[in-house]
Amino acid sequence: MKKQALVAAVLAATAMSSTAFAATNPFKDLPEGHWAYDAVNMLAEDGVIEGYGDGTFNGTKTMNRYEMAEIVAKASEKYGTAALKDKGVLKKLEREFATELKDMDVRLTAVENDVKEMKKGISSFKWWGDARVRYFRNKKMTEVKNGYAVKPQNEYNKVNSNELRLRLGFYGEPADNLSVTGQLKFETDNVAKSSNNKDHGNNYNANGIGYEKVGVNRLQLDWRAKNDFILSIGRNELSLGQGIIYWENPIDAVMVRKNFSDRASLLVGYGDATPGTWADNSDYAFFADFKYKASPALTLTAAYYNSHSDTQVKSDAYATWDNGANWTWKQKDTVSRNFKQFAYGFNAQLAPKWNLIAEGVHNGADVKVDAYDGAADWGAKSSAVHDKGRNGWWTRLTYGKMDWNKGGTWKVYGEYLALGGLAVDSSGWAHRLNVAGGNGYGGAGMRGWGLAFDYMLAPNTNFELAWYKVKPYTSTDAFDGYKDTGFASLTYSF
């Protein structure tokens, strides 16, 4: 059977009442003016005939009945839009090749069943990872009068540090609508031994310097229920709002996410934030997160975080006599580490290369601060001292179009922050910012600006350089200010 004769039959069966032909000839060996030129162009445009991949039609090649049956099957898909006079011709062609068409259906069903059986035997397990090498300059950032240093009360009590981090993650689907995501984290850091980090997997050398930390960063079980509900149990990865409260850090919790549409979602949960904040004791919190996509370029967020921890944060304080000429007495302020944070923010794509993020936060928790009051006595600090440190905000403006999968892409960003000493957790540092946001929870807070440059050296290989110039949010007699700080990091994923 010759293709020219068969094409004539198919053309008769698929001639539409309103035919639109391709503007250019898709087949090099079918010259304009050929008796089948317009019809073949129509079939090529509709996907009935696709040629042989090299731009030729091979009109003189002999076709077998199965190849012709395939063309008839494609033409029959257009039966509903065919002219009434042509539907009868299509039916005749279907009867002519009924055996081949039925055989094709049987074969296709068999192939689909084989694929289903193969999928049953294929594991859904996947794994990935990332690694980071980072040098942090003056991470402590503080200096005080009379030569005494106020150190932030977190695990990074040092000036400069070389940090290594390796994370290995895995994903699996043990059943329909059920998935598990896990991640192990390995870190090395010259962390000095202290009461704030002794219980979190650190090992120390003879000089009391930590050199490794290993732990389970994530072990999250997700059940996708009906009506777009997702229930998550275990050590989950939590992000709230734009990140000023909590961002991509672990929490042992039960949480439920409801997707109302492609635009809105609500997350609520309760759990222990100790894995993310590295507090010495339990840090149980109730949290909620609402996101609304107002437009393709604008996302609005509202977040809530309420924690009544039994942890108390200690920060250094100094009492002096005669401006320090005669004696200096070091004391410890004790701050109850409680939160009742409300955060409101947005993420706006201003232009293809311009992006703006902003978020404000208020901490309305009842925070008790016991401290030396300057009269050789300890007592609660005046609430007025800390009321002005309960608010804060942060914004980041980005220019560029960095793509993690494309080498040579880049972005630069500048940001400004103004955070009271009680606005965010600058001790646990579970938030998104590149700096702690203060010299410890309940301390002097932080305000200032930073600049950063991100560059993809190769696909999945990133270099980042950042620098910050900040000062205290609230002035104190014992605290001169922060030193400039910055870091350089190399991160790659696999």
XYZ file of C-alpha atoms in Angstrom:
494
model
C 0.000 0.000 0.000
C 1.480 3.362 -1.069
C 1.350 6.367 1.217
C 0.115 8.681 -1.564
C -3.078 6.690 -2.019
C -3.730 6.381 1.696
C -3.172 10.081 2.283
C -5.880 10.850 -0.239
C -8.344 8.765 1.784
C -7.350 10.367 5.074
C -7.589 13.825 3.526
C -11.131 13.132 2.475
C -11.969 11.945 5.982
C -10.408 14.876 7.796
C -11.255 17.832 5.548
C -12.736 20.374 7.950
C -15.270 22.977 7.014
C -12.961 25.719 8.371
C -9.462 24.563 7.451
C -6.363 26.598 8.429
C -3.100 25.507 6.839
C 0.460 25.945 8.115
C 2.218 29.057 6.925
C 5.360 27.148 5.937
C 5.925 23.718 4.449
C 6.973 21.349 7.272
C 8.401 18.717 4.889
C 11.349 19.438 2.614
C 10.450 16.745 0.045
C 6.861 17.884 -0.470
C 7.106 20.814 -2.948
C 4.615 23.621 -3.097
C 2.070 22.949 -5.850
C 1.946 19.212 -5.091
C -1.609 17.857 -5.193
C -1.436 17.025 -1.449
C 0.490 20.131 -0.354
C -2.344 21.989 1.449
C -3.824 18.842 2.960
C -0.508 17.548 4.314
C 0.203 20.961 5.855
C -3.164 20.767 7.603
C -2.477 17.286 8.931
C 0.974 18.323 10.119
C -0.479 21.357 11.910
C -3.113 19.171 13.618
C -0.557 16.534 14.588
C -2.041 13.801 12.382
C 1.192 13.396 10.412
C 4.510 14.119 12.058
C 7.028 13.059 9.406
C 10.226 11.237 10.192
C 12.101 13.695 12.377
C 14.540 14.797 9.671
C 12.130 17.215 7.996
C 11.019 14.758 5.281
C 7.685 13.179 4.481
C 8.984 10.135 2.568
C 5.880 10.027 0.402
C 6.992 7.040 -1.659
C 7.690 4.791 1.337
C 5.361 1.814 1.713
C 3.334 1.834 4.957
C 1.964 -1.227 6.689
C -1.609 -1.397 7.945
C -0.608 -0.655 11.548
C 1.039 2.622 10.483
C -2.068 3.539 8.527
C -4.283 2.550 11.472
C -2.302 4.963 13.658
C -3.027 7.796 11.204
C -6.721 6.842 11.167
C -6.766 6.829 14.979
C -5.337 10.350 15.091
C -7.772 11.530 12.438
C -10.700 10.029 14.392
C -9.838 12.233 17.357
C -11.103 15.144 15.214
C -14.433 13.417 14.531
C -16.378 15.840 16.727
C -15.265 18.881 14.715
C -15.411 17.286 11.265
C -18.011 18.324 8.706
C -21.121 16.127 8.596
C -20.299 14.782 5.115
C -16.833 13.723 6.323
C -17.958 11.784 9.405
C -19.276 8.961 7.230
C -15.891 8.615 5.516
C -14.176 8.462 8.928
C -16.514 5.658 10.010
C -15.670 3.684 6.826
C -11.939 4.052 7.552
C -12.464 2.906 11.159
C -14.332 -0.211 9.914
C -11.587 -0.917 7.369
C -8.877 -0.874 10.063
C -11.017 -2.126 12.972
C -8.816 -5.187 13.597
C -5.625 -3.149 13.738
C -7.224 -0.465 15.919
C -8.531 -3.077 18.385
C -5.147 -4.754 18.484
C -3.528 -1.373 19.185
C -5.902 -0.812 22.133
C -5.113 -4.236 23.562
C -1.388 -3.618 23.253
C -1.684 -0.166 24.842
C -3.672 -1.565 27.793
C -1.052 -4.251 28.287
C 1.721 -1.664 28.280
C -0.123 0.498 30.840
C -0.591 -2.527 33.118
C 3.087 -3.392 32.780
C 4.039 0.162 33.759
C 1.797 -0.011 36.850
C 3.406 -3.275 37.916
C 6.874 -1.835 37.383
C 6.015 1.186 39.539
C 4.958 -1.119 42.380
C 8.429 -2.583 42.467
C 10.269 0.749 42.280
C 11.151 2.407 45.572
C 10.067 6.023 46.073
C 13.161 6.672 48.181
C 15.228 9.691 47.151
C 18.126 11.430 48.811
C 19.953 14.729 48.449
C 22.353 16.919 50.342
C 24.208 20.198 50.644
C 27.487 21.343 52.155
C 28.710 24.751 53.298
C 32.095 26.193 54.176
C 31.872 29.607 55.861
C 34.234 32.066 57.492
C 32.524 34.499 59.845
C 34.362 37.675 60.804
C 33.554 39.115 64.234
C 30.406 37.103 64.783
C 30.362 38.313 68.412
C 30.290 41.945 67.209
C 30.368 43.543 70.678
C 32.572 45.826 72.707
C 31.881 47.701 75.924
C 33.306 50.527 77.960
C 36.306 49.969 80.181
C 37.483 47.130 77.977
C 34.848 44.607 78.997
C 33.036 42.580 76.351
C 29.350 41.759 76.389
C 28.891 38.397 74.690
C 25.636 37.264 73.086
C 24.099 34.361 74.970
C 24.078 31.776 72.211
C 26.355 29.029 70.967
C 28.574 31.426 69.004
C 30.483 33.118 71.834
C 33.532 34.078 69.814
C 34.894 36.756 67.518
C 35.880 34.866 64.350
C 34.956 31.344 63.302
C 35.519 28.791 60.577
C 32.366 26.745 60.097
C 31.687 23.551 58.152
C 28.224 22.072 57.648
C 27.011 18.935 55.856
C 23.326 18.038 55.560
C 22.012 14.760 54.126
C 18.302 14.490 53.387
C 15.992 11.709 52.245
C 12.407 11.381 51.037
C 10.093 8.406 50.682
C 6.421 7.527 50.160
C 5.528 4.461 52.244
C 1.871 4.664 51.143
C -0.527 6.724 49.061
C -0.872 10.267 50.439
C 1.821 9.508 53.022
C 5.422 10.741 52.816
C 8.415 11.028 55.115
C 11.217 13.598 54.890
C 14.367 13.342 56.966
C 17.660 15.177 57.298
C 20.885 14.602 59.227
C 23.131 17.552 60.007
C 26.865 17.457 60.711
C 28.642 20.629 61.846
C 32.135 21.590 62.898
C 32.751 24.876 64.651
C 35.212 26.315 67.137
C 32.487 26.783 69.734
C 33.728 27.403 73.274
C 32.264 25.045 75.860
C 29.536 26.691 77.912
C 26.331 25.857 79.723
C 24.358 26.982 76.676
C 25.613 24.278 74.334
C 26.865 21.422 76.485
C 23.733 19.302 76.028
C 23.338 19.438 72.263
C 25.760 16.886 70.849
C 28.973 18.897 70.986
C 32.331 17.237 71.532
C 35.296 19.193 72.876
C 39.048 19.001 72.665
C 41.474 19.498 75.545
C 41.125 23.271 75.286
C 37.339 23.186 75.591
C 36.732 24.082 71.941
C 33.892 22.305 70.193
C 34.808 20.592 66.953
C 31.753 18.625 65.880
C 27.996 18.448 66.284
C 25.799 15.715 64.819
C 22.038 15.459 65.030
C 18.695 14.729 63.401
C 17.645 17.999 61.818
C 14.365 16.700 60.400
C 12.146 13.614 60.574
C 8.781 14.738 59.270
C 5.811 12.521 58.418
C 3.195 14.174 56.140
C -0.308 12.832 55.566
C -2.176 14.481 52.692
C -5.829 14.162 53.653
C -8.940 15.120 51.726
C -9.984 18.726 51.109
C -6.355 19.910 50.871
C -5.442 19.213 54.501
C -1.864 18.182 55.322
C -1.032 16.759 58.761
C 2.664 16.806 59.760
C 4.089 14.981 62.776
C 7.647 14.675 64.071
C 10.667 16.920 63.762
C 9.288 19.302 61.171
C 10.959 22.115 59.272
C 9.134 25.323 60.189
C 9.030 28.689 58.424
C 6.753 31.496 59.603
C 5.867 34.597 57.598
C 8.859 36.145 55.858
C 11.258 34.677 58.430
C 11.798 37.323 61.101
C 10.411 34.934 63.778
C 11.306 31.428 62.562
C 12.740 30.233 59.266
C 13.742 26.790 57.935
C 14.589 25.472 61.388
C 13.445 22.278 63.110
C 10.668 21.980 65.670
C 9.254 18.840 67.320
C 5.586 19.447 66.681
C 2.208 18.442 65.328
C 0.948 20.869 62.711
C -1.879 21.079 60.185
C -1.815 22.992 56.913
C -4.974 23.809 54.980
C -4.799 25.033 51.387
C -7.962 26.979 50.666
C -7.051 27.617 47.029
C -4.033 28.315 44.896
C -3.902 31.674 46.682
C -4.361 31.075 50.411
C -3.081 28.668 53.056
C -3.186 28.424 56.863
C -0.771 26.529 59.125
C -1.318 25.908 62.847
C 0.721 23.774 65.218
C 2.126 23.133 68.671
C 5.475 21.731 69.722
C 8.921 22.083 71.267
C 11.241 24.586 69.552
C 14.351 23.413 71.411
C 15.866 21.760 68.278
C 15.747 25.103 66.492
C 16.718 27.457 69.310
C 19.177 25.251 71.248
C 17.676 26.346 74.552
C 18.758 24.428 77.634
C 15.200 23.427 78.530
C 11.923 22.791 76.760
C 10.621 25.685 74.695
C 7.002 24.748 73.939
C 5.207 27.009 71.508
C 1.908 27.451 69.709
C 2.288 28.930 66.229
C 0.226 29.903 63.193
C 1.043 31.118 59.705
C -1.252 32.579 57.021
C -0.225 33.265 53.432
C -2.254 34.989 50.743
C -1.131 35.432 47.138
C -2.769 38.731 46.260
C -1.318 38.608 42.725
C 1.339 36.626 40.848
C 3.864 39.213 42.052
C 2.686 39.852 45.639
C 2.375 37.510 48.635
C 1.077 38.748 51.999
C 1.848 36.937 55.272
C 0.747 37.011 58.907
C 2.461 34.880 61.573
C 1.990 34.190 65.289
C 4.386 32.546 67.767
C 3.602 32.085 71.473
C 6.141 30.417 73.749
C 6.306 30.251 77.542
C 9.704 28.706 78.089
C 11.168 27.610 81.401
C 14.551 28.726 80.059
C 16.181 31.848 81.473
C 18.771 33.723 79.450
C 21.688 35.319 81.236
C 23.497 38.349 79.871
C 26.580 40.098 81.216
C 26.275 43.369 83.147
C 28.861 45.584 84.821
C 28.724 47.874 87.856
C 31.559 50.367 88.282
C 32.757 52.735 91.008
C 34.458 56.015 90.140
C 34.102 55.271 86.404
C 35.932 51.998 86.872
C 39.044 53.561 88.388
C 38.775 51.644 91.652
C 36.808 48.478 90.992
C 34.529 46.724 88.492
C 31.878 44.208 89.443
C 30.488 41.806 86.843
C 26.883 40.692 87.297
C 24.357 38.654 85.306
C 20.977 39.867 84.082
C 18.409 37.048 84.018
C 15.654 37.297 81.384
C 12.666 34.956 81.147
C 12.615 33.749 77.552
C 8.931 34.271 76.665
C 7.375 35.186 73.337
C 4.012 36.348 72.051
C 5.095 37.516 68.619
C 2.902 38.890 65.850
C 4.544 39.440 62.464
C 3.108 40.944 59.270
C 4.986 41.081 55.998
C 5.017 40.821 52.218
C 7.149 39.572 49.346
C 6.804 41.648 46.167
C 8.361 40.999 42.763
C 8.638 44.610 41.638
C 10.179 43.802 38.236
C 11.888 40.783 36.612
C 15.117 41.579 38.506
C 13.790 43.553 41.485
C 12.353 41.936 44.618
C 11.342 43.483 47.954
C 10.718 41.674 51.257
C 9.588 43.437 54.431
C 8.245 42.283 57.799
C 7.415 43.874 61.128
C 7.166 42.116 64.505
C 5.822 42.840 68.006
C 6.430 40.740 71.117
C 3.609 41.141 73.623
C 4.776 38.491 76.107
C 5.145 39.122 79.820
C 8.937 39.183 80.098
C 10.562 39.358 83.525
C 14.064 40.810 83.790
C 16.015 40.530 87.053
C 19.127 42.678 87.164
C 21.474 44.750 89.294
C 19.788 48.116 89.703
C 22.855 50.229 90.452
C 22.167 50.347 94.215
C 23.847 47.116 95.249
C 20.559 45.323 95.004
C 18.807 42.986 92.548
C 15.313 43.601 91.333
C 13.047 43.635 88.325
C 13.962 46.209 85.713
C 11.430 48.875 84.941
C 8.982 47.719 82.266
C 9.492 51.062 80.508
C 13.064 50.090 79.733
C 11.905 47.101 77.716
C 8.570 48.238 76.332
C 10.376 50.231 73.640
C 12.374 47.106 72.758
C 9.393 44.881 71.937
C 8.996 46.027 68.329
C 11.125 45.534 65.265
C 11.162 45.356 61.494
C 13.383 44.168 58.658
C 13.455 44.687 54.898
C 15.539 43.331 52.021
C 15.774 44.734 48.473
C 17.265 42.359 45.889
C 18.474 43.032 42.355
C 19.432 40.253 39.952
C 18.131 36.897 38.804
C 20.163 34.155 40.432
C 19.235 30.631 39.375
C 20.605 27.833 41.564
C 20.747 25.531 38.513
C 22.649 27.953 36.246
C 26.263 28.979 36.631
C 27.128 32.649 36.132
C 23.826 33.954 37.514
C 23.881 36.368 40.447
C 22.048 38.762 42.721
C 22.912 41.556 45.139
C 20.817 42.683 48.066
C 20.779 45.340 50.700
C 18.819 45.197 53.922
C 17.942 47.307 56.908
C 16.883 46.083 60.344
C 15.685 47.735 63.554
C 15.038 45.175 66.286
C 14.373 45.824 69.952
C 16.015 43.616 72.539
C 12.776 41.652 73.058
C 11.501 41.731 69.460
C 13.238 38.581 68.176
C 15.194 35.703 69.645
C 18.786 36.888 69.279
C 19.924 34.109 71.646
C 18.479 31.105 69.801
C 18.829 32.690 66.341
C 16.128 30.588 64.666
C 15.121 33.472 62.393
C 16.137 34.204 58.784
C 18.527 37.116 59.270
C 22.272 36.801 58.671
C 22.993 38.443 62.041
C 21.655 37.541 65.486
C 19.607 40.736 65.799
C 21.035 41.653 69.200
C 23.510 40.712 71.910
C 21.151 38.214 73.526
C 17.434 38.102 74.247
C 16.477 41.088 76.407
C 19.703 42.894 75.587
C 20.463 46.022 73.590
C 18.777 44.947 70.349
C 20.168 45.959 66.973
C 19.653 48.430 64.151
C 21.676 48.990 60.986
C 22.214 47.850 57.418
C 23.943 45.147 55.415
C 25.048 44.406 51.845
C 25.505 41.004 50.223
C 26.504 39.498 46.885
C 25.433 36.033 45.692
C 27.077 34.387 42.670
C 26.641 30.920 41.147
C 30.142 29.675 40.337
C 28.585 26.654 38.632
C 25.229 24.880 38.755
C 24.437 24.100 42.415
C 27.601 25.883 43.607
C 27.120 29.243 45.303
C 29.497 31.882 46.679
C 28.131 34.559 49.033
C 29.835 37.584 50.549
C 28.079 39.809 53.127
C 28.947 42.724 55.404
C 26.937 44.468 58.148
C 27.301 47.740 60.023
C 24.990 47.916 63.030
C 24.534 49.633 66.402
C 22.411 49.029 69.523
C 18.673 49.573 69.231
C 18.639 50.850 72.805
C 21.569 52.731 74.352
C 22.979 51.504 77.655
C 25.687 52.844 79.921
C 27.640 49.602 79.812
C 27.529 49.061 76.043
C 29.419 51.100 73.452
C 28.197 49.271 70.347
C 28.700 46.487 67.844
C 31.739 45.971 65.701
C 31.266 45.507 61.961
C 30.644 41.900 60.986
C 30.538 39.818 57.805
C 31.043 36.408 56.269
C 32.142 34.598 53.123
C 30.590 31.231 52.325
C 30.770 28.514 49.679
C 27.702 26.272 49.418
C 27.020 23.391 47.046
C 24.162 20.910 46.767
C 23.917 17.433 45.329
